[in-house]
mmCIF file of C-alpha atoms in Angstrom:
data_model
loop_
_atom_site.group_PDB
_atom_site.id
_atom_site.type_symbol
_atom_site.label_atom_id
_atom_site.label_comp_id
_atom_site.label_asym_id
_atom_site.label_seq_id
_atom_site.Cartn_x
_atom_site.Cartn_y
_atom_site.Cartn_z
ATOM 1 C CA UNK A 1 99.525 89.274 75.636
ATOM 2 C CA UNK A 2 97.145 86.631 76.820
ATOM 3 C CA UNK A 3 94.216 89.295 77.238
ATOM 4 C CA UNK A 4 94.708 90.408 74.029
ATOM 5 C CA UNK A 5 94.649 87.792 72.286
ATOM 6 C CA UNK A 6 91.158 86.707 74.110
ATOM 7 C CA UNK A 7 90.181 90.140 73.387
ATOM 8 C CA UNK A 8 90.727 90.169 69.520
ATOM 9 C CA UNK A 9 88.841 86.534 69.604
ATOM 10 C CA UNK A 10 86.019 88.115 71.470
ATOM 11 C CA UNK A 11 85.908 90.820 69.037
ATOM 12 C CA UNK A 12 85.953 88.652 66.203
ATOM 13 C CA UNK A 13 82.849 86.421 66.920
ATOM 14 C CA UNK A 14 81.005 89.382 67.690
ATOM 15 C CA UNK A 15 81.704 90.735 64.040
ATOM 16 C CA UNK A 16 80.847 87.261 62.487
ATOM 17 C CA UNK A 17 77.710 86.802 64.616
ATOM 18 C CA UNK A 18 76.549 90.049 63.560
ATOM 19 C CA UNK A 19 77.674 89.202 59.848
ATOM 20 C CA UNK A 20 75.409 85.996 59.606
ATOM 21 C CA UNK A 21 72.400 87.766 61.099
ATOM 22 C CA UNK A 22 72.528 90.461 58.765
ATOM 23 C CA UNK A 23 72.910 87.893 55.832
ATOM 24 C CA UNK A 24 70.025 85.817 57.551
ATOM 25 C CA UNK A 25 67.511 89.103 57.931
ATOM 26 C CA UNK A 26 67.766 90.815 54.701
ATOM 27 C CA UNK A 27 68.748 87.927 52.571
ATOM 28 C CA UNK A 28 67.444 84.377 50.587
ATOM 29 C CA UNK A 29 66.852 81.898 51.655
ATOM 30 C CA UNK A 30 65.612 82.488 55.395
ATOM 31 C CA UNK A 31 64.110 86.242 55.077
ATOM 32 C CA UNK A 32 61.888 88.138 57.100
ATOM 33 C CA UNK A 33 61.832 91.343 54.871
ATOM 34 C CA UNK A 34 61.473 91.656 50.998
ATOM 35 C CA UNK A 35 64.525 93.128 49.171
ATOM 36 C CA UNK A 36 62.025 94.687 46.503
ATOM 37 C CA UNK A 37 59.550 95.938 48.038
ATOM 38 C CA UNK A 38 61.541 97.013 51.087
ATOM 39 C CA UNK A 39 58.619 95.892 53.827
ATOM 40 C CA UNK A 40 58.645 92.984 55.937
ATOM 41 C CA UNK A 41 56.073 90.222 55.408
ATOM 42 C CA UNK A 42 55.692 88.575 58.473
ATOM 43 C CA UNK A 43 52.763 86.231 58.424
ATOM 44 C CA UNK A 44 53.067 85.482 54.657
ATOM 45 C CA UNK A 45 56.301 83.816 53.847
ATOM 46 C CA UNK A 46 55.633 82.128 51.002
ATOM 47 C CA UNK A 47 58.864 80.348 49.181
ATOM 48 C CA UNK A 48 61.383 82.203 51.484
ATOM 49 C CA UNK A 49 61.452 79.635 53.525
ATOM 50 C CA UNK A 50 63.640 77.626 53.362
ATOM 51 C CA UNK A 51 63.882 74.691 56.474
ATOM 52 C CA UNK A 52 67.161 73.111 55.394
ATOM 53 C CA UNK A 53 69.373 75.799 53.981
ATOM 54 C CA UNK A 54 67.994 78.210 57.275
ATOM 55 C CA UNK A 55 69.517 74.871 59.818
ATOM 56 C CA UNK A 56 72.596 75.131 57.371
ATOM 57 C CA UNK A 57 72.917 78.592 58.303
ATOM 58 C CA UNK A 58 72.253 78.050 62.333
ATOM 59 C CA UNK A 59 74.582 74.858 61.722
ATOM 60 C CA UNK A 60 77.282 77.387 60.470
ATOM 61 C CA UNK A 61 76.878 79.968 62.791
ATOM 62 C CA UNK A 62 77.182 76.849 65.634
ATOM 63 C CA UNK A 63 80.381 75.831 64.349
ATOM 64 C CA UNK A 64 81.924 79.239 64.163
ATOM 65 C CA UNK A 65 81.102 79.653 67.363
ATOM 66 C CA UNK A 66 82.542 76.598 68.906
ATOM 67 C CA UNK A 67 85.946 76.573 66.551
ATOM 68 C CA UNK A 68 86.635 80.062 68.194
ATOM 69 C CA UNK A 69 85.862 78.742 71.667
ATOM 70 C CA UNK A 70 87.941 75.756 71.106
ATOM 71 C CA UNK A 71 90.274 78.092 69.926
ATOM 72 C CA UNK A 72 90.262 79.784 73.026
ATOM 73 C CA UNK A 73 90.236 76.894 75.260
ATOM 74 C CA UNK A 74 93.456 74.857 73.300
ATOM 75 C CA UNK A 75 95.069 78.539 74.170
ATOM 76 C CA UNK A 76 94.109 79.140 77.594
ATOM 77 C CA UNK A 77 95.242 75.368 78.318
ATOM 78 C CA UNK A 78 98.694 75.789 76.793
ATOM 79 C CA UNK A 79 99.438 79.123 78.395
ATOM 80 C CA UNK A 80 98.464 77.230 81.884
ATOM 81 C CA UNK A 81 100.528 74.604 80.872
ATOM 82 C CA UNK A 82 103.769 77.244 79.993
ATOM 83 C CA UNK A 83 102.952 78.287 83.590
ATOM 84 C CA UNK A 84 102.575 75.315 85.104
ATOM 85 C CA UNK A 85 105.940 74.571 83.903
ATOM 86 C CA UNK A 86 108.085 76.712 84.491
ATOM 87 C CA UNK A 87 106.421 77.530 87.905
ATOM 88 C CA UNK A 88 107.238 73.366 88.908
ATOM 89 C CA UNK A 89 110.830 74.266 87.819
ATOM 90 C CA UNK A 90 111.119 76.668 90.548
ATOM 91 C CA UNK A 91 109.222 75.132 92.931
ATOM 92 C CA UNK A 92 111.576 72.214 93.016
ATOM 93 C CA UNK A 93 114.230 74.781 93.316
ATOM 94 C CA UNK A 94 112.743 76.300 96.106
ATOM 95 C CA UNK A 95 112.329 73.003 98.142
ATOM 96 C CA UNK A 96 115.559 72.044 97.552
ATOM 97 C CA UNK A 97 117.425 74.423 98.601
ATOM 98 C CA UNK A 98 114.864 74.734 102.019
ATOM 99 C CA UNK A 99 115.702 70.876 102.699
ATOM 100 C CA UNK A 100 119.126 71.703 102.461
ATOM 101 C CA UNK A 101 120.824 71.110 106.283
ATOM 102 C CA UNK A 102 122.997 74.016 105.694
ATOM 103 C CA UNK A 103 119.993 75.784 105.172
ATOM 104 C CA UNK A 104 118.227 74.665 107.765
ATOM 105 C CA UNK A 105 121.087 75.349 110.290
ATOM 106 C CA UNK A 106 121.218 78.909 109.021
ATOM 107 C CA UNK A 107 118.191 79.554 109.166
ATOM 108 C CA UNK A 108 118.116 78.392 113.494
ATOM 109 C CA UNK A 109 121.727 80.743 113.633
ATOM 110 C CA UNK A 110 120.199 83.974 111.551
ATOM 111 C CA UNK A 111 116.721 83.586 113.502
ATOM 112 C CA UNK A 112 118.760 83.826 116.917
ATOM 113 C CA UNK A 113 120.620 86.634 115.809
ATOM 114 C CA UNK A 114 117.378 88.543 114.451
ATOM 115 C CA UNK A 115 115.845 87.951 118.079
ATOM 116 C CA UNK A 116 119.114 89.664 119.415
ATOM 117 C CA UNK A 117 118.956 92.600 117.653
ATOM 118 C CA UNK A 118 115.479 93.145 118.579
ATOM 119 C CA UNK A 119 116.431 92.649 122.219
ATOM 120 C CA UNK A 120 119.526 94.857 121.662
ATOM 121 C CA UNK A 121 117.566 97.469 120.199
ATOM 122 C CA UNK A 122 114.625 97.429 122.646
ATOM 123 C CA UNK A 123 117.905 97.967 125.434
ATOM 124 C CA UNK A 124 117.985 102.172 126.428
ATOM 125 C CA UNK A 125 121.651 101.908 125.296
ATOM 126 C CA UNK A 126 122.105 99.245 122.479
ATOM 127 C CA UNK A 127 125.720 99.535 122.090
ATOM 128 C CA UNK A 128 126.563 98.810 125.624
ATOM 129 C CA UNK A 129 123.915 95.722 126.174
ATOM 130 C CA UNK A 130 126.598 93.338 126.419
ATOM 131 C CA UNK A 131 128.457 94.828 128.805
ATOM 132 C CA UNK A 132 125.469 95.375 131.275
ATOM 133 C CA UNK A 133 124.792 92.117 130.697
ATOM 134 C CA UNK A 134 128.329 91.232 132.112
ATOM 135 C CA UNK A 135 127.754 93.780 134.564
ATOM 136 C CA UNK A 136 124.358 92.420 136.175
ATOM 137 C CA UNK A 137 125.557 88.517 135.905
ATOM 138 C CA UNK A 138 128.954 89.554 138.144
ATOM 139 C CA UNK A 139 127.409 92.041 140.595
ATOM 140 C CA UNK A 140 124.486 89.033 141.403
ATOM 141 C CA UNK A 141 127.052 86.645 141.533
ATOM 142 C CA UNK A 142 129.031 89.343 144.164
ATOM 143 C CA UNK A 143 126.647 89.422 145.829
ATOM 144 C CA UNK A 144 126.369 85.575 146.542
ATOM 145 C CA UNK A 145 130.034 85.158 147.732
ATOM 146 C CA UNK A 146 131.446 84.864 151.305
ATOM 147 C CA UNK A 147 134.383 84.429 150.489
ATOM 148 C CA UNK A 148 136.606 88.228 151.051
ATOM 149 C CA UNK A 149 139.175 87.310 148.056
ATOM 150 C CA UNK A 150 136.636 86.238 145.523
ATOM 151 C CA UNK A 151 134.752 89.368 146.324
ATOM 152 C CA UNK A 152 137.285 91.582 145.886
ATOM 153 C CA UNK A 153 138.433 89.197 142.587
ATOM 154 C CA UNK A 154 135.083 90.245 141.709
ATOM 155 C CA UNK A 155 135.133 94.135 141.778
ATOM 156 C CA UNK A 156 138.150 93.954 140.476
ATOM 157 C CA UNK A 157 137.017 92.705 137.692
ATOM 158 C CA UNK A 158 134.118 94.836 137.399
ATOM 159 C CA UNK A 159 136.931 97.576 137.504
ATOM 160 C CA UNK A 160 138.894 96.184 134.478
ATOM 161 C CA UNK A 161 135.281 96.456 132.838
ATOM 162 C CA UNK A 162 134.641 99.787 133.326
ATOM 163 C CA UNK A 163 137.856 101.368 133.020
ATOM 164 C CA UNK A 164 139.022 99.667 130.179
ATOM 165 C CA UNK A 165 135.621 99.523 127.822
ATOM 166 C CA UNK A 166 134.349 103.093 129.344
ATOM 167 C CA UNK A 167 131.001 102.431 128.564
ATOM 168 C CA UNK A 168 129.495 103.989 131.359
ATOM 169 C CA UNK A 169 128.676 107.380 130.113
ATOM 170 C CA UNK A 170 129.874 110.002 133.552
ATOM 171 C CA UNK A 171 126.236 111.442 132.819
ATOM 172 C CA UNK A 172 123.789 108.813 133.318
ATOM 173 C CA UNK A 173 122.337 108.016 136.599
ATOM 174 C CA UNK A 174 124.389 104.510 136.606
ATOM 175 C CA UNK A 175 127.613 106.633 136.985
ATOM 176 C CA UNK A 176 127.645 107.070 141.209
ATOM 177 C CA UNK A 177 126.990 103.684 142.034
ATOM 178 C CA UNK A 178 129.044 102.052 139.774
ATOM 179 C CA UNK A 179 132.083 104.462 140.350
ATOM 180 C CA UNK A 180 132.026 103.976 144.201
ATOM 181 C CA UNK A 181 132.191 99.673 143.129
ATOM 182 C CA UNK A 182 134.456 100.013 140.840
ATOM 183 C CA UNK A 183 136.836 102.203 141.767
ATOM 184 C CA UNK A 184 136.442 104.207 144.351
ATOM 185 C CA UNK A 185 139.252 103.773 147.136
ATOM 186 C CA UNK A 186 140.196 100.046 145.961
ATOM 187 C CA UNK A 187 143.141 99.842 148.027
ATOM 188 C CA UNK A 188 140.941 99.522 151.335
ATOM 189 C CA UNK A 189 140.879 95.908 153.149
ATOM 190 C CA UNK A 190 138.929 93.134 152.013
ATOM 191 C CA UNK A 191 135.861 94.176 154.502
ATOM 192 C CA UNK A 192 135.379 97.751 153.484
ATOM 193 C CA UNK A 193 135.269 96.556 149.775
ATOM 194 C CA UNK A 194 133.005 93.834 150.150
ATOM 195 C CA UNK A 195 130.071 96.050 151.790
ATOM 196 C CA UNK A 196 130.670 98.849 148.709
ATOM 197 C CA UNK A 197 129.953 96.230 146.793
ATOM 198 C CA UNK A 198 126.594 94.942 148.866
ATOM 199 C CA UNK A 199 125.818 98.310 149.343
ATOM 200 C CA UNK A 200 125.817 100.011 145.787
ATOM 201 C CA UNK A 201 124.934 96.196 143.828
ATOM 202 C CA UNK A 202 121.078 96.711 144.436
ATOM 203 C CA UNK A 203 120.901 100.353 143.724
ATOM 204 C CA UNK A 204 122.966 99.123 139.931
ATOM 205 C CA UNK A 205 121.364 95.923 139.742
ATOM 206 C CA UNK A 206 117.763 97.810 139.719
ATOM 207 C CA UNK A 207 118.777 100.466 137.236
ATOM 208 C CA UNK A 208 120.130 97.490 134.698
ATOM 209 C CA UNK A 209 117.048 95.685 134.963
ATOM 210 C CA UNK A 210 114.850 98.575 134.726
ATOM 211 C CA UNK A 211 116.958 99.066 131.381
ATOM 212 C CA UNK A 212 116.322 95.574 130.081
ATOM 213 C CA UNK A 213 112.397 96.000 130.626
ATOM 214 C CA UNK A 214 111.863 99.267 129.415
ATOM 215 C CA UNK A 215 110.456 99.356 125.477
ATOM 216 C CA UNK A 216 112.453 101.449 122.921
ATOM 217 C CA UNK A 217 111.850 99.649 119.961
ATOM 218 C CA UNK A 218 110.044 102.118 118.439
ATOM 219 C CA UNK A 219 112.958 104.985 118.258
ATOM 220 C CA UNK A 220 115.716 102.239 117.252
ATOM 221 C CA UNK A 221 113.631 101.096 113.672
ATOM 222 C CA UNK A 222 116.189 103.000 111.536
ATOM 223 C CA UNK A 223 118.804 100.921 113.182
ATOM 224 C CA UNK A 224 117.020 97.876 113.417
ATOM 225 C CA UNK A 225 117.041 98.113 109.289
ATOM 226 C CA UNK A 226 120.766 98.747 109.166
ATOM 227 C CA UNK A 227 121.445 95.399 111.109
ATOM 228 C CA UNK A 228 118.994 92.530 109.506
ATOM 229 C CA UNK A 229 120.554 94.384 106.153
ATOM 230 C CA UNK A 230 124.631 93.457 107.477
ATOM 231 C CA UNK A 231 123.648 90.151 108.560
ATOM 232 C CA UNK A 232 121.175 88.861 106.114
ATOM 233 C CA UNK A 233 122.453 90.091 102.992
ATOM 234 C CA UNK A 234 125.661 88.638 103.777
ATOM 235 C CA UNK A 235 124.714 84.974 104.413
ATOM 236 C CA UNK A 236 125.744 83.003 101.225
ATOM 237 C CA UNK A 237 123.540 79.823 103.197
ATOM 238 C CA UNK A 238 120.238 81.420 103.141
ATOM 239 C CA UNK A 239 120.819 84.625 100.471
ATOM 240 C CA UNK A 240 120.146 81.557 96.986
ATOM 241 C CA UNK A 241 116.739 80.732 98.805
ATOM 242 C CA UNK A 242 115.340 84.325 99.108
ATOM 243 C CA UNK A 243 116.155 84.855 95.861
ATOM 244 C CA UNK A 244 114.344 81.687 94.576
ATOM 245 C CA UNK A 245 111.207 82.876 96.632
ATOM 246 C CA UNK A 246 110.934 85.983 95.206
ATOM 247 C CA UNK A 247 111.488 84.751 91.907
ATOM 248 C CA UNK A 248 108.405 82.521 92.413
ATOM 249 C CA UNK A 249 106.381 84.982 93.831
ATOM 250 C CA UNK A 250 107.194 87.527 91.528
ATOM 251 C CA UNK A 251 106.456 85.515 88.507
ATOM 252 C CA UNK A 252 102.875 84.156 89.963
ATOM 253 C CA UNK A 253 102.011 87.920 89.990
ATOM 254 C CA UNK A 254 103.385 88.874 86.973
ATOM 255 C CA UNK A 255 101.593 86.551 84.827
ATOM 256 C CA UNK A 256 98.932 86.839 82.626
ATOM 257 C CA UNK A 257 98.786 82.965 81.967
ATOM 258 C CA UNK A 258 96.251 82.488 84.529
ATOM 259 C CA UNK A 259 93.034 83.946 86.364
ATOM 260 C CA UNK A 260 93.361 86.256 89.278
ATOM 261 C CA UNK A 261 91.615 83.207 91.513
ATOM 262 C CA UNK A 262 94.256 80.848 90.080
ATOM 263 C CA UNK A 263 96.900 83.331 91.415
ATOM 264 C CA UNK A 264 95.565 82.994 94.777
ATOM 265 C CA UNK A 265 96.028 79.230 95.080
ATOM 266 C CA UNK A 266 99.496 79.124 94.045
ATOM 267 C CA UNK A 267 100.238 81.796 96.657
ATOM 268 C CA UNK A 268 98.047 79.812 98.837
ATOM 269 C CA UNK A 269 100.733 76.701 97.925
ATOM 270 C CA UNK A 270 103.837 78.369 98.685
ATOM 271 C CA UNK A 271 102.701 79.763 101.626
ATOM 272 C CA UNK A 272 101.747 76.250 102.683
ATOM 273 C CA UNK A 273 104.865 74.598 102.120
ATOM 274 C CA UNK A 274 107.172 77.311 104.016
ATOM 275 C CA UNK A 275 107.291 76.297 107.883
ATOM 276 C CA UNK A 276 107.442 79.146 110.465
ATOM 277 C CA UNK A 277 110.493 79.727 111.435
ATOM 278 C CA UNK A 278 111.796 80.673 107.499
ATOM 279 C CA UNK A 279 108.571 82.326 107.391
ATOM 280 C CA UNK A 280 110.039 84.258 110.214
ATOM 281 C CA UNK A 281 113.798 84.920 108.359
ATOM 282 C CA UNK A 282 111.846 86.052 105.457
ATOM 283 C CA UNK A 283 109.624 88.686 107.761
ATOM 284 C CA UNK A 284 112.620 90.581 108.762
ATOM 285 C CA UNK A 285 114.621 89.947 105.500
ATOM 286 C CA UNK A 286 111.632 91.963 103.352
ATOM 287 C CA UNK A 287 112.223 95.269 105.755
ATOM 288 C CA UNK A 288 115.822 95.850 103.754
ATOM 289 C CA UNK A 289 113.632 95.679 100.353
ATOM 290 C CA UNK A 290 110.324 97.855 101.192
ATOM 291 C CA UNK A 291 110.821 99.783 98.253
ATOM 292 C CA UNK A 292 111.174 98.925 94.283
ATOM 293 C CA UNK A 293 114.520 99.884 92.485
ATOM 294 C CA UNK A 294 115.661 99.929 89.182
ATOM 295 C CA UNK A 295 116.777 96.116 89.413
ATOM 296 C CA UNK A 296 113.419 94.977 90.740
ATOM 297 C CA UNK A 297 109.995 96.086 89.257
ATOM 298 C CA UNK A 298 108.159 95.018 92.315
ATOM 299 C CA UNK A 299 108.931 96.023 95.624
ATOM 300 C CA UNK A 300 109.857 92.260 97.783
ATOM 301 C CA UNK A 301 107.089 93.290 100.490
ATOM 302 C CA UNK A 302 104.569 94.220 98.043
ATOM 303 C CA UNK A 303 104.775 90.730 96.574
ATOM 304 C CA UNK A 304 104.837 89.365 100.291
ATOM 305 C CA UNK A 305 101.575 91.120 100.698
ATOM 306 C CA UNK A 306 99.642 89.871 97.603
ATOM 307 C CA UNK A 307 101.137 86.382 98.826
ATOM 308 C CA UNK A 308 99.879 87.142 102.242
ATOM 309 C CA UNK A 309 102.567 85.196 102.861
ATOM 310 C CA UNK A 310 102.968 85.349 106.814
ATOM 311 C CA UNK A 311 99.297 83.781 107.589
ATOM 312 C CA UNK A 312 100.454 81.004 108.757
ATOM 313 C CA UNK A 313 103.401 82.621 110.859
ATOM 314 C CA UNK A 314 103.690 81.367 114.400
ATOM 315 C CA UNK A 315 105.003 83.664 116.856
ATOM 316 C CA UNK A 316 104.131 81.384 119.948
ATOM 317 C CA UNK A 317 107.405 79.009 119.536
ATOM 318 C CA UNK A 318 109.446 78.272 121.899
ATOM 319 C CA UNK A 319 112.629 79.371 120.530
ATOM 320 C CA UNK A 320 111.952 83.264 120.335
ATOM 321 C CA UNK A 321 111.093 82.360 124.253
ATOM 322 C CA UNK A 322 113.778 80.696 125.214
ATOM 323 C CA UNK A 323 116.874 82.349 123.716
ATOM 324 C CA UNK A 324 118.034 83.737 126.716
ATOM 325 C CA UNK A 325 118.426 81.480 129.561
ATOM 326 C CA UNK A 326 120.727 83.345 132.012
ATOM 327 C CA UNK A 327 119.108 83.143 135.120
ATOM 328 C CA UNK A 328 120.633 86.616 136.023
ATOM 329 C CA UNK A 329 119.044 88.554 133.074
ATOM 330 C CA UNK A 330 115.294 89.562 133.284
ATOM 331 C CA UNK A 331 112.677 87.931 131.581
ATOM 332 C CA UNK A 332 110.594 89.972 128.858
ATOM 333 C CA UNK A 333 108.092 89.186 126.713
ATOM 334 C CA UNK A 334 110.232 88.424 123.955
ATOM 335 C CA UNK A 335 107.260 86.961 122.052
ATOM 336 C CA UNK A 336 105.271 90.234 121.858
ATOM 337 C CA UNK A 337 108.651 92.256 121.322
ATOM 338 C CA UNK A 338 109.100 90.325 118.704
ATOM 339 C CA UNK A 339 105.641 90.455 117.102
ATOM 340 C CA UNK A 340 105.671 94.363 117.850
ATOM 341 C CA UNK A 341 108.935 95.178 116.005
ATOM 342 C CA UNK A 342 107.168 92.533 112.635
ATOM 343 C CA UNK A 343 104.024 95.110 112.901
ATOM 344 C CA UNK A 344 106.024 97.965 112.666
ATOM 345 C CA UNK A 345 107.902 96.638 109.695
ATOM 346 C CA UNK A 346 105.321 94.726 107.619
ATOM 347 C CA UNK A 347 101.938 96.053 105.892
ATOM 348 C CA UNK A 348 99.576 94.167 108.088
ATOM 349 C CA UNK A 349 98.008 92.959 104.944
ATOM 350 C CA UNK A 350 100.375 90.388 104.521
ATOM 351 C CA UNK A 351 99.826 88.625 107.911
ATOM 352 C CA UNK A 352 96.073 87.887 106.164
ATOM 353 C CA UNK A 353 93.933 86.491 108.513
ATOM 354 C CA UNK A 354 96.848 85.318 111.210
ATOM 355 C CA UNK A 355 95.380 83.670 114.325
ATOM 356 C CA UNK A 356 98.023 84.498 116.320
ATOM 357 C CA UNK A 357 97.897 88.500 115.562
ATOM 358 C CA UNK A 358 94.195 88.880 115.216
ATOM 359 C CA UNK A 359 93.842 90.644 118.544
ATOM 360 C CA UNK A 360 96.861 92.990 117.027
ATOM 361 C CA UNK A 361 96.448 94.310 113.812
#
C-alpha cells in the first residue's frame, strides 16, 4: 500500500508539471510561440512578457511541488510512526519474557539437552550411549580395585547390565569381550574373575572410546530433527518467546512502512539485544521450521537469514565445553561438533559475517 500510494503521488506531479509547462509554452502571458501565426518568435517578444504573472506561474508550480512533497513526507512519517509503534510493543514483549528467570533457567536446561543430543547422535549407536557410558565408567573403575569382592560386585553388575538391558547387539565386535566379563563362567573364585575382568577391560574400554570419538553426525540429521522437535516444541518456558521473535522478525520483513536500509537496522537491533546462548536455543529451534506451511507465510529460517540473526553467535563458551565432566568419558571437541551439526542445519547466510565461523563457512 505504501508504494502505491508514493507511486500515484509521483505520477501525479509529473502530470501537473507537464500541465503548467504546456500552459506556460503555448499560452499568455509568458509565451515563446504565437498562437496565430503558429511560429515561435524568439528574439522579439514584445508584450508577451509578462515578469510578474510568469513568477506567479513559477510561484505556483513551486508550491505544487512542495504541497505534494509535504504530502509525502507527513505520510512517510506517520507510516514510520505506525511501525515504530507497534514494533516497541513487541519489543517490550520480547525482553520481557527473555528477563524472565524461568526463562533464563530454561534456556541453561534446553541448551544442555541440545548439546546431548548432538553428542548422542555423533555416538555409532545412539540408543545405547548411556549404557556404554555406564559401561566404560564401571570397567575403569574395575579396573582400579584390589579388593576380590568389590571386583566381582563389579562384574556382577556389569552382568545385570547386559543381561537385563541387552543392548549389546551378539554381532558387533564388542560382543566377545564383553560376554567373557560378563558372563562367561561367573561361578569361578574371586581370582579367576578378577583377571577376566583385567584382561578383556582394555580390549572393551578401547572399542567404547573409539565409539565416543568417531564422527557420525552427518548420517543421524534426520534424527537429530526428530529430537530438538520433542523437546523444544514442548517447553511451555521458552515456546511464548520464540513465538514473540518470530513475530518481530516477521513483521520487520513484511512491512512496507519503511526502507529496505531501515529494515536492516532493526534486524541489526534485535540481533543486538539477544545474548548467545538464546541465540544458540533459537539455532537449533529454526531446523523443526525450515520450510513455510499454510499457518506461516514465511519459512522461520528464511526470516533468521534476512535477520542474519546468528552474527553475533558465540560458539567458544564454556558451557558447550564443559558439559561433560566424567573423568572416565573421552574428551571431544564438543565445540566444533557443535558448530558442525549448526552448519549442516542453517543457510550459512544467516551466520553473516560471524568471527567465530569465518574459517568455516
Amino acid at each position: 500500500m505504501y508504494r502505491k500510494v508514493i507511486c500515484l503521488s509521483t505520477i501525479l506531479l509529473i502530470l501537473l508539471v507537464m500541465f503548467l509547462i504546456l500552459l506556460i509554452f503555448f499560452n499568455f502571458p509568458f509565451s515563446f510561440c504565437n498562437p496565430v501565426e503558429s511560429k515561435c518568435d524568439w528574439f522579439n517578444l514584445g508584450n508577451k512578457f509578462n515578469l510578474i504573472e510568469s513568477f506567479n506561474t513559477i510561484g505556483t508550480i513551486i508550491s505544487a511541488i512542495g504541497l505534494v512533497w509535504f504530502s509525502y513526507l507527513t505520510f512517510k512519517n506517520q507510516k514510520s510512526t505506525e511501525f515504530e509503534n507497534l514494533f516497541q510493543i513487541l519489543l517490550n514483549e520480547h525482553n520481557k519474557l527473555m528477563e524472565n528467570e524461568s526463562f533464563k533457567k530454561g534456556v541453561e536446561k534446553l541448551n544442555e539437552e541440545i548439546v546431548n543430543i548432538i553428542r548422542k547422535y555423533n555416538f555409532k549407536y545412539p540408543d545405547d550411549i548411556l549404557i556404554y557410558q555406564e559401561l566404560l565408567c564401571k570397567l575403569h573403575t574395575t579396573k582400579r580395585k584390589n579388593n576380590i569382592e568389590e571386583v566381582i560386585k563389579l562384574r556382577n553388575s556389569l552382568k545385570s547390565i547386559y543381561n537385563e538391558e541387552n543392548k549389546i547387539n551378539t554381532k558387533h565386535e564388542l560382543y566377545n569381550p564383553t560376554y567373557q566379563i560378563f558372563c562367561k563362567e561367573s561361578d569361578q573364585d574371586y581370582k579367576t574373575q578378577r583377571d577376566i575382568v583385567i584382561k578383556y577391560s582394555d580390549e572393551v574400554i578401547n572399542i567404547i572410546e573409539r565409539y565416543f570419538k568417531e564422527d557420525h553426525i552427518d548420517k543421524n540429521l534426520s534424527a537429530i530433527k526428530t529430537e530438538l522437535e520433542q523437546l523444544i516444541n514442548g517447553n511451555k518456558i521458552v515456546k511464548p518467546y520464540l513465538i514473540i521473535l518470530f513475530r518481530i522478525l516477521k513483521y520487520i520483513k513484511n512491512t512496507e512502512k519503511i526502507e529496505d536500509d531501515d529494515k536492516n537496522e532493526y534486524f541489526g537491533l534485535v540481533r543486538g539485544l539477544i545474548p548467545s546462548n538464546v541465540l544458540f536455543l533459537i539455532l537449533f529451534n529454526s531446523y523443526g521450521w525450515s520450510k513455510s506451511n499454510e499457518r506461516n507465510s514465511i519459512a522461520y529460517d528464511e526470516l533468521l537469514v534476512r535477520a542474519k540473526l546468528f552474527e553475533h553467535l558465540d560458539f567458544n563458551q564454556d558451557w558447550i565445553e564443559n558439559i561433560y565432566q566424567n573423568e572416565h568419558i573421552p574428551r571431544i571437541d564438543m565445540i566444533s561438533l557443535v558448530e558442525k551439526t549448526a552448519i549442516e542445519m542453517m543457510d550459512k547466510k544467516a551466520f553473516g559475517e560471524n568471527v567465530y565461523l569465518s574459517k568455516k563457512i
